[in-house]
Coordinates of C-alpha atoms in Angstrom, one line a residue:
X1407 CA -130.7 166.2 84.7
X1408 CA -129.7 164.2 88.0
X1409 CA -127.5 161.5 87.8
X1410 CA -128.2 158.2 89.3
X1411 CA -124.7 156.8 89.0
X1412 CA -122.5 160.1 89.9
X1413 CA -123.3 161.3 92.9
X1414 CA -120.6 162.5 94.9
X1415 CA -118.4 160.2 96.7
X1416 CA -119.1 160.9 100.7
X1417 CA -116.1 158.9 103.1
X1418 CA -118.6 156.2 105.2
X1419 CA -117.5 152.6 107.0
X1420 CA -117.9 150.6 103.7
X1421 CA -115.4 153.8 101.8
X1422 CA -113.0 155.5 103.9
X1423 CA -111.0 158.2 103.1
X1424 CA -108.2 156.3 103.5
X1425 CA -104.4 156.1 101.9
X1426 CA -105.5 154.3 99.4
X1427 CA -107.9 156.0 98.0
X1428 CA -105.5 159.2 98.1
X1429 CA -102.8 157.6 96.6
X1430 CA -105.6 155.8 94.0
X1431 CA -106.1 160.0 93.2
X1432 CA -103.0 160.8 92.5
X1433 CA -102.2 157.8 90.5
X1434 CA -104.9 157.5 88.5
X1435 CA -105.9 161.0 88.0
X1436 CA -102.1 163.3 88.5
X1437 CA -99.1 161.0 87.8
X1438 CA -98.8 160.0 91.6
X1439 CA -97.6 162.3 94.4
X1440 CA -94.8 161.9 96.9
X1441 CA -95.6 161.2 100.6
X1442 CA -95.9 164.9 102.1
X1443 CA -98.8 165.8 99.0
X1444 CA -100.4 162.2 100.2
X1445 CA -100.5 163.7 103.5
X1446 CA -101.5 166.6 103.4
X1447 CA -104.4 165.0 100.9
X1448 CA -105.3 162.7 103.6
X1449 CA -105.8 165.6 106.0
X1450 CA -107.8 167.9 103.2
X1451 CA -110.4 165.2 102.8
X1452 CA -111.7 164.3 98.9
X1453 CA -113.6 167.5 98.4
X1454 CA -110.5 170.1 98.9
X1455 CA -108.1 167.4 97.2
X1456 CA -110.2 167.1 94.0
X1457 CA -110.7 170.5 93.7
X1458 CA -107.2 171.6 94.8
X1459 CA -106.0 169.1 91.5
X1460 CA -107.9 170.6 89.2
X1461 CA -107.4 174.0 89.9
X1462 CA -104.0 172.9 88.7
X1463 CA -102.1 176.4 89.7
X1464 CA -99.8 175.2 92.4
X1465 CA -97.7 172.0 93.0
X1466 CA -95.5 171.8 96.2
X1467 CA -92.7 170.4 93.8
X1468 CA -93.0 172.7 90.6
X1469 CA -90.0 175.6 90.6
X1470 CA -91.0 178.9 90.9
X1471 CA -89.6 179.5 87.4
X1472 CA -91.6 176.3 85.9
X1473 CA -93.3 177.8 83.1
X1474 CA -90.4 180.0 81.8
X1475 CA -88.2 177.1 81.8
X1476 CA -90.9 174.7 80.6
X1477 CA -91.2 177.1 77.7
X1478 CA -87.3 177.2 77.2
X1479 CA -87.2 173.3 76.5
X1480 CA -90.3 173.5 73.9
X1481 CA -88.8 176.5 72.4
X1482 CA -85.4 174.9 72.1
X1483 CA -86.6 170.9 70.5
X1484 CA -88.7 173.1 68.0
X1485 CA -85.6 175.6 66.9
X1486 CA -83.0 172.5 66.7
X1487 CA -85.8 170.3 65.0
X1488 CA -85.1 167.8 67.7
X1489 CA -88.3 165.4 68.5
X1490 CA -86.1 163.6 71.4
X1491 CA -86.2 167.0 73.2
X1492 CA -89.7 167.8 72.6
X1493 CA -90.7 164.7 74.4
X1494 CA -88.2 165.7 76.9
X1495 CA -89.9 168.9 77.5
X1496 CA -93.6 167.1 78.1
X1497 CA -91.9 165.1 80.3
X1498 CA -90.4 168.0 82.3
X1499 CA -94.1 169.0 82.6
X1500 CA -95.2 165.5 83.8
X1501 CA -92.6 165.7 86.9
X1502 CA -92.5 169.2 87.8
X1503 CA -95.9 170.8 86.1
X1504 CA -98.6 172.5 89.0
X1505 CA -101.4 170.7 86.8
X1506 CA -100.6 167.1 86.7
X1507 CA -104.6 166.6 85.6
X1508 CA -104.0 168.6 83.0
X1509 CA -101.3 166.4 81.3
X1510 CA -103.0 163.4 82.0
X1511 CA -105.7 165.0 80.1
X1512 CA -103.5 166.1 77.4
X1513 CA -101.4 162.5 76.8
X1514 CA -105.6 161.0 76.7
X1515 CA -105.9 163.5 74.1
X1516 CA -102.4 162.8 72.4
X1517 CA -103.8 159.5 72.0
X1518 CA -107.6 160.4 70.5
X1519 CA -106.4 162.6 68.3
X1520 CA -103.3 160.7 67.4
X1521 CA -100.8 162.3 65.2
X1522 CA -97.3 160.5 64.2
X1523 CA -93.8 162.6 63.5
X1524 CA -92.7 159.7 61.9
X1525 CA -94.6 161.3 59.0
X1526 CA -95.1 164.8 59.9
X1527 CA -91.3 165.6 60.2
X1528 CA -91.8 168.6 61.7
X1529 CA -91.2 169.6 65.1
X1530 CA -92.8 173.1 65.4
X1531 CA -95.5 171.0 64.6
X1532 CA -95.8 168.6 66.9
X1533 CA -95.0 171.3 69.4
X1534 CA -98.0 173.6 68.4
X1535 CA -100.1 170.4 68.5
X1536 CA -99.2 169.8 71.6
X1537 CA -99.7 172.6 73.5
X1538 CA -103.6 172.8 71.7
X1539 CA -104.5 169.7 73.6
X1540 CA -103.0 171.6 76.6
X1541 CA -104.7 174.4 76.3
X1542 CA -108.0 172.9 75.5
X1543 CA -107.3 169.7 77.8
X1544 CA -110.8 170.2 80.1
X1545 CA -112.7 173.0 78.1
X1546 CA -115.6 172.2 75.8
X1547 CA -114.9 169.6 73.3
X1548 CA -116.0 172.2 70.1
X1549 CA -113.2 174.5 70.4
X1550 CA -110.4 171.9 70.2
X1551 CA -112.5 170.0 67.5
X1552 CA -111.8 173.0 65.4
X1553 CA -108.5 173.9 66.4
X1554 CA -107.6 170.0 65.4
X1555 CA -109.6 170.1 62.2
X1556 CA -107.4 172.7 61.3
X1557 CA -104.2 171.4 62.9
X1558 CA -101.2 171.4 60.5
X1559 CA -99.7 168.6 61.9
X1560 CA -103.1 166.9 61.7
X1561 CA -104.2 167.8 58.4
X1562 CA -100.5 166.7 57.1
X1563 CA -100.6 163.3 59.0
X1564 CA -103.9 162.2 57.2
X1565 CA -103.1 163.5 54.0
X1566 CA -105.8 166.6 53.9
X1567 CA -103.7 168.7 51.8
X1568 CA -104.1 166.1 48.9
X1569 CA -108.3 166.6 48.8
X1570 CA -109.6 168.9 46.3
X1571 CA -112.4 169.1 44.1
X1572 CA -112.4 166.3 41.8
X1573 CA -109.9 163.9 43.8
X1574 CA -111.3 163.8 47.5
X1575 CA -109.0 162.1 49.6
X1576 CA -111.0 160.2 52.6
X1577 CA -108.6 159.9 55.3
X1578 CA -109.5 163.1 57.4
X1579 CA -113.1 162.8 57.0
X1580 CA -113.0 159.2 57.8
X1581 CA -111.3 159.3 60.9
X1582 CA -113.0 163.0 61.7
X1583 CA -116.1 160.8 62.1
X1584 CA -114.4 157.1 63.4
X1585 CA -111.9 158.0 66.1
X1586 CA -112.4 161.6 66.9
X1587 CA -116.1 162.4 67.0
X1588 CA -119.0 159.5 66.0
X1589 CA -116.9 156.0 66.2
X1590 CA -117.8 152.9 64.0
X1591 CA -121.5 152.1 63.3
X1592 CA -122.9 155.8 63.3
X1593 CA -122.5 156.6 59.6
X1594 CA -121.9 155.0 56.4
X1595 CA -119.4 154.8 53.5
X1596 CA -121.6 157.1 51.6
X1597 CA -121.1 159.6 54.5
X1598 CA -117.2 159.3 54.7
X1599 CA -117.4 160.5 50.7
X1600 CA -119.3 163.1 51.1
X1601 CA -117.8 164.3 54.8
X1602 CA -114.5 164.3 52.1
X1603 CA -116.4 166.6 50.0
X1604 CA -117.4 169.0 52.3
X1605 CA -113.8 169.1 53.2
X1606 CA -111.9 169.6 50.2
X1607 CA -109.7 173.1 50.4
X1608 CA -108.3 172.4 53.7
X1609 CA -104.5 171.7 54.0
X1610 CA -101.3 173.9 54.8
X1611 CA -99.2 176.7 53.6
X1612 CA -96.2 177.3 54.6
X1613 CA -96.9 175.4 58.0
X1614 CA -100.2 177.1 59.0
X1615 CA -103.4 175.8 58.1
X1616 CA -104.8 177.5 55.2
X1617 CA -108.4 177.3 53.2
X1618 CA -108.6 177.5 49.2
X1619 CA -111.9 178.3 47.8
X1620 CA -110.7 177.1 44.1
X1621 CA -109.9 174.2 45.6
X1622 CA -113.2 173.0 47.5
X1623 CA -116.4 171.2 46.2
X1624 CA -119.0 174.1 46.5
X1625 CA -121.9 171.9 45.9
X1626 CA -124.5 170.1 47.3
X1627 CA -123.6 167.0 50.1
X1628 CA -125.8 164.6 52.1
X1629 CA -124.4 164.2 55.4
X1630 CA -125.8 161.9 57.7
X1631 CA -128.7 162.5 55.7
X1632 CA -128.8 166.3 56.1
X1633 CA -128.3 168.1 52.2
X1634 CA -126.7 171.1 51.7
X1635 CA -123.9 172.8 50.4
X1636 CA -121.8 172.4 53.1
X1637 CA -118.6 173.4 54.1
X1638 CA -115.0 171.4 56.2
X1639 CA -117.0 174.0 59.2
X1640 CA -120.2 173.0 58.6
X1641 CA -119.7 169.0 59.0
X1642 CA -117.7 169.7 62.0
X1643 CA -121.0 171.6 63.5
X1644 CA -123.2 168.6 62.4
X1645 CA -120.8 166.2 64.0
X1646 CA -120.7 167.7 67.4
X1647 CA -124.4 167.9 67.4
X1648 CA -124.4 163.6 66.9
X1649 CA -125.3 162.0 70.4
X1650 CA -122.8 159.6 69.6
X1651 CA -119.9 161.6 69.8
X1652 CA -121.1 162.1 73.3
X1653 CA -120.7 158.4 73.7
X1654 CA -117.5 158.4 71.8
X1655 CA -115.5 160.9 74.2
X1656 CA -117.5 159.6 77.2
X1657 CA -115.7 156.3 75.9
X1658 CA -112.3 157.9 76.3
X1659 CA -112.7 159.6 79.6
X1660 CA -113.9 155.7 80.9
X1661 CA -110.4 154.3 79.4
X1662 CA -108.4 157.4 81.1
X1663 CA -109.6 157.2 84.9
X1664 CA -111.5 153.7 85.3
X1665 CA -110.3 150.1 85.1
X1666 CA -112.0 146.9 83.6
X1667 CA -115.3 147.0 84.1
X1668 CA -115.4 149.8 86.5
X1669 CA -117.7 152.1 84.6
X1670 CA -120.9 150.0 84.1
X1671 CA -122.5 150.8 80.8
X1672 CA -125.2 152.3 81.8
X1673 CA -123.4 155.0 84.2
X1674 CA -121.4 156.1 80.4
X1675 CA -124.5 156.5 78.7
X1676 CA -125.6 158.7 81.8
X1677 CA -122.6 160.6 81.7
X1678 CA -122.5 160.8 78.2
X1679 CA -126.3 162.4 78.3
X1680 CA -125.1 164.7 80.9
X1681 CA -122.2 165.9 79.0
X1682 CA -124.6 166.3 76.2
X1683 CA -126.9 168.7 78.5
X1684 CA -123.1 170.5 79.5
X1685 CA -122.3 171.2 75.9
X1686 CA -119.7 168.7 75.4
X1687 CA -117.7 170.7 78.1
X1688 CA -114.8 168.5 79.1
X1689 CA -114.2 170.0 82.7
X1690 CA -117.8 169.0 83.8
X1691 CA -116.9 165.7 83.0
X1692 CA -114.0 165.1 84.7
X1693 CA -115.0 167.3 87.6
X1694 CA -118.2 164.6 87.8
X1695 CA -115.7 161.8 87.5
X1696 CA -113.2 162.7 89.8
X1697 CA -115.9 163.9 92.4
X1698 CA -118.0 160.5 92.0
X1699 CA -118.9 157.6 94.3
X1700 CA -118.0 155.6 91.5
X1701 CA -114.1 156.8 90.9
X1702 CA -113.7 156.0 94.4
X1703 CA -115.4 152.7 94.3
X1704 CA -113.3 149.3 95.4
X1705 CA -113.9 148.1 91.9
X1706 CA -111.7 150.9 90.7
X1707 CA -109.1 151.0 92.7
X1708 CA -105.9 149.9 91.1
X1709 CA -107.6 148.4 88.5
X1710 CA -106.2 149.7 85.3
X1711 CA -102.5 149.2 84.1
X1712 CA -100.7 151.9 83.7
X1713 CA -99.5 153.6 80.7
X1714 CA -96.0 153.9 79.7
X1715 CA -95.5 157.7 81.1
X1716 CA -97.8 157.1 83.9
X1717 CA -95.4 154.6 85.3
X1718 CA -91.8 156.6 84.0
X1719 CA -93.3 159.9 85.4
X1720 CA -95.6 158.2 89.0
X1721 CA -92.7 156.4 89.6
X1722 CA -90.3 159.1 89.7
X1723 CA -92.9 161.5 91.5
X1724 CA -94.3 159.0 94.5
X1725 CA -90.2 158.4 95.2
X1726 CA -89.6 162.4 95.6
X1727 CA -86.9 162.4 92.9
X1728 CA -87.3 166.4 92.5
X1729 CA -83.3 167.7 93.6
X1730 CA -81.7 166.2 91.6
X1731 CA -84.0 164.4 89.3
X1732 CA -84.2 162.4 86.6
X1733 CA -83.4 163.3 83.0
X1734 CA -86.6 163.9 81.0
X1735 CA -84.4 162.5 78.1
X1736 CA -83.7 159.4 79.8
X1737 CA -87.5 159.4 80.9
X1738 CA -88.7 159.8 77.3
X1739 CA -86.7 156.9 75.9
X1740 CA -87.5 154.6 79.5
X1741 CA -91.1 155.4 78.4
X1742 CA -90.8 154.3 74.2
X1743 CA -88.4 151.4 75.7
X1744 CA -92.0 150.0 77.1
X1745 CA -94.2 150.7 74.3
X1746 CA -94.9 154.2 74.3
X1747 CA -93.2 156.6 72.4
X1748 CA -94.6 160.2 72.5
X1749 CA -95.6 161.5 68.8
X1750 CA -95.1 158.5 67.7
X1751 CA -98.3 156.4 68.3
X1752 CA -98.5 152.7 66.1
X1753 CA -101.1 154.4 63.7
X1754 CA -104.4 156.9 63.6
X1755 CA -106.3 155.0 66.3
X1756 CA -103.5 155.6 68.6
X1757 CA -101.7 153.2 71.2
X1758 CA -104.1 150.0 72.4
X1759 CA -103.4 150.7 76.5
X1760 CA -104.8 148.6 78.8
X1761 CA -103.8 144.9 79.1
X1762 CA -101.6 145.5 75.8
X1763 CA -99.0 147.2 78.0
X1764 CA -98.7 144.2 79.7
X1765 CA -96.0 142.2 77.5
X1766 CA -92.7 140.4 78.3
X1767 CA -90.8 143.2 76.2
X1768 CA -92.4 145.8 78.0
X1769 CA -92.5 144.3 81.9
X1770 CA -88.4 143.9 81.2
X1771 CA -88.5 147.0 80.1
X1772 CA -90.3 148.4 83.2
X1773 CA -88.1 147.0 85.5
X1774 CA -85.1 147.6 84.0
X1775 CA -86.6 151.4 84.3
X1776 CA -87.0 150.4 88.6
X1777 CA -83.4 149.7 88.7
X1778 CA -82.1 152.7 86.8
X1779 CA -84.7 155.2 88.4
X1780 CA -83.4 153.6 92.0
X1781 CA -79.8 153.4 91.1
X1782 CA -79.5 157.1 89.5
X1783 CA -77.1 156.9 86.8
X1784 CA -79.0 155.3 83.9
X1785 CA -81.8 157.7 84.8
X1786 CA -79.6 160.3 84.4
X1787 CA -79.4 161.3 88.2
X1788 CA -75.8 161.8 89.8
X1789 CA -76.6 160.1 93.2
X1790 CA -78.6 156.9 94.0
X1791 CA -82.2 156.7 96.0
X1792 CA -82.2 156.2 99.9
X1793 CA -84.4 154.3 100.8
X1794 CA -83.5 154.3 104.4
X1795 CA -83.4 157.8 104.6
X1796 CA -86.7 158.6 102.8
X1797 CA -88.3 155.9 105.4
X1798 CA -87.3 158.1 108.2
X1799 CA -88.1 161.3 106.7
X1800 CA -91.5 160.3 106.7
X1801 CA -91.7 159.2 110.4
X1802 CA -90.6 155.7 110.0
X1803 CA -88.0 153.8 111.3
X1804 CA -84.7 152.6 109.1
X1805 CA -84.9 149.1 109.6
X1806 CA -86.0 146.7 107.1
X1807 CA -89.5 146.4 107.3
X1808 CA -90.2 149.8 108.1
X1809 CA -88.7 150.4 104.9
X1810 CA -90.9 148.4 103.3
X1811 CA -94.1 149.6 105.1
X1812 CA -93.7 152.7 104.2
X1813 CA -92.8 152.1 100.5
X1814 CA -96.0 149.7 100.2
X1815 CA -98.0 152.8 101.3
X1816 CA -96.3 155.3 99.2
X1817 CA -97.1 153.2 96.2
X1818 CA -100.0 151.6 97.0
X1819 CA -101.3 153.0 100.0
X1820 CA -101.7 150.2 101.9
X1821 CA -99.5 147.4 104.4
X1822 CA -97.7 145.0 102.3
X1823 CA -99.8 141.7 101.4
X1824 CA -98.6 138.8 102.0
X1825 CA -98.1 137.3 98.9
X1826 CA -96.0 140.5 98.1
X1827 CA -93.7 140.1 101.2
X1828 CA -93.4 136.7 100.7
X1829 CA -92.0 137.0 96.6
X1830 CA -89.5 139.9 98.1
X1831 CA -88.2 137.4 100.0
X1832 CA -85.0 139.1 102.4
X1833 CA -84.5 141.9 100.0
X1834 CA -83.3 145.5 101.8
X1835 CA -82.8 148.8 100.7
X1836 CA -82.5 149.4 97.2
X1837 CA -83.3 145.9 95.5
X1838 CA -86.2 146.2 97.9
X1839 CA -87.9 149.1 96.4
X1840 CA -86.4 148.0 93.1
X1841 CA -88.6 144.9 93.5
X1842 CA -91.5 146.6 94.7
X1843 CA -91.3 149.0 91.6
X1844 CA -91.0 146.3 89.4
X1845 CA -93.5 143.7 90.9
X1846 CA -96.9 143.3 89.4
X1847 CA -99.4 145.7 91.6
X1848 CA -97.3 148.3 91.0
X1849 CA -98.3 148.3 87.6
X1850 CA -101.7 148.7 88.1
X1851 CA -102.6 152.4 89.1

């Protein structure tokens, strides 16, 4: 089918290719980029920049032993039974990773299919989950359906191990069709029972996901008024084939790269069609999004407020903080200081986002973050940001608003505003990026 409202964003007069837009990219889409990947992005044009982020192999700052190490950190939270240092580990990959899309992708998917350790308790766990919505993060949506379906973290979270014949406990099969596939208004209470049914015999044995026949309701179910004797596999097949859960994912790939009322209604039911047509495959999507006129758009640039670990990980990745860098530790906690604590979302419908970042709590929070990440120490560095000598590394000169020039345009690719020099007042050096870190457009990304 052709689509009206995604055609491929082309630089003219009225869009440039500009720094903003690049840095709008990498923030949005990547966790931010330092100055020499904004560069070299501006040079590359949108085309070879989109595609080079989404081939996600290679990352000017990822260590040429990222993976192994990466592995190391995940391998080491799970065998202490330490959830601190698994959220230190994804953090580890938001900084350093070659596929900064991909994590992006997998935090959105964190959050859709949202799974607390608070009740879990078990780190393995978490860690297995985890790396499904890595693996999965831009394939076709049915494959990670049924890896999560049967996901023991999953399945222990919303209490599947307790449904059986007889005793049908709702809580999977109402949130299987609520939050992860249909959403509210495309099926009834009378479906919800007898999704419960159909997936009685699912929990976990010894931490693996496990399928007892004695256990399930063999007979007959009406499902969104199809009857049969259907199985946990079956609804999930009948779920994916709803229209709606086109609309539903379509819905969460609008709240991961657009702002408020960036994405007119009409352009998600388009892309929700398409994505229909494209077998629910996830990469198509974002490829179309990330591509379009519309992600490029003035209405959508810096629009949206950043997430917790957007800002903690983009902050520490447009300052170049690579040698030495923060500690993912110190990031983890920064990030659950301001609202967002990995594996541990507020309940099944995962964290809110949006303008309900944007608290007193959490802007103190934020800022407090600016000062540390600038500082070092209480970010865990061992030496202190230069702001002068970042300035001149990137061709500019050392005095005070150079500085501030080129800091404007590393965060928000473009010459400071007015209003924004005028709040900073005679700030220099440190306080000065401090400030700007802290101020309100750089919460927006």
């Amino acid at each position: 089918m052709a689509l009206k409202y995604w055609d491929v964003y082309e630089p003219d007069a009225r869009a440039p290719w500009d720094l903003r837009r690049v840095v709008h990219l990498h923030r949005r889409a990547a966790f931010a980029a330092p100055w020499g990947t904004l560069q070299s992005d501006l040079k590359a044009g949108p085309e070879a920049s989109v595609k080079r982020l989404l081939d996600g192999t290679r990352d000017a700052h990822s260590p040429a032993d990222f993976a192994a190490t990466a592995g190391v950190l995940a391998d080491a939270a799970a065998t202490a039974g330490d959830i601190n240092r698994l959220k230190a580990a994804w953090f580890y990959r938001m900084l350093f990773g070659p596929d900064p899309v991909g994590e992006r992708l997998t935090l959105a998917w964190h959050d859709h299919f949202a799974t607390g350790y608070a009740k879990v308790r078990n780190v393995q766990s978490m860690r297995r989950q985890n790396e499904l919505f890595r693996s999965h993060a831009r394939a076709r949506f049915a494959p990670l359906l049924n890896a999560l379906v049967r996901d023991p973290a999953l399945l222990e979270y919303l209490d599947a191990p307790a449904n059986r014949k007889g005793h049908p406990n709702e809580n999977l099969a109402r949130e299987l069709m609520e939050l992860f596939t249909l959403g509210t208004g495309h099926y009834t209470e009378a479906d919800v029972k007898e999704a419960a049914r159909c997936l009685t015999g699912w929990g976990v044995e010894e931490g693996t996901f496990a399928e007892s026949a004695p256990r399930h309701d063999s007979g007959a179910k009406t499902v969104l008024g199809k009857t049969g004797k259907w199985t946990g596999a079956d609804l999930v097949d009948l779920l994916l084939k709803q229209p709606s859960t086109a609309e539903r994912l379509v819905a969460k790939l609008v709240k991961t790269f657009f702002g408020e009322g960036a994405c007119p209604p009409d352009a998600a039911k388009e892309l929700a069609a398409g994505l229909r047509d494209h077998e629910l495959d996830i990469g198509w999507a974002v490829l179309t999004v990330l591509r379009s006129r519309l992600f490029f758009a003035d209405a959508n640039l810096r629009t949206r407020v950043t997430a917790p670990p957007e800002f903690v990980a983009g902050a520490a990745r447009a300052l170049g903080l690579f040698d030495p860098a923060p500690s993912t530790l110190a990031l983890a906690d920064w990030s659950a200081r301001m609202g967002q604590d990995l594996f541990d979302p507020p309940n099944v419908g995962g964290w809110p986002g949006g303008r309900a970042w944007v608290t007193s709590r959490a802007l103190i929070a934020r800022a407090n973050y600016a000062a540390a990440l600038v500082d070092g120490p209480n970010a865990g560095r061992s030496v202190a940001y230069e702001p002068n000598t970042a300035a001149k590394a990137a061709g500019f000169g050392t005095a005070r608003t150079d500085v501030l020039v080129y800091h404007s345009r590393l965060l928000f690719g473009t010459d400071p505003p007015a209003a924004l020099t005028g709040r900073l007042g005679k700030l220099d050096g440190r306080p000065l990026v401090t400030a700007l870190l802290s101020s309100p457009e750089a919460q927006l990304g």
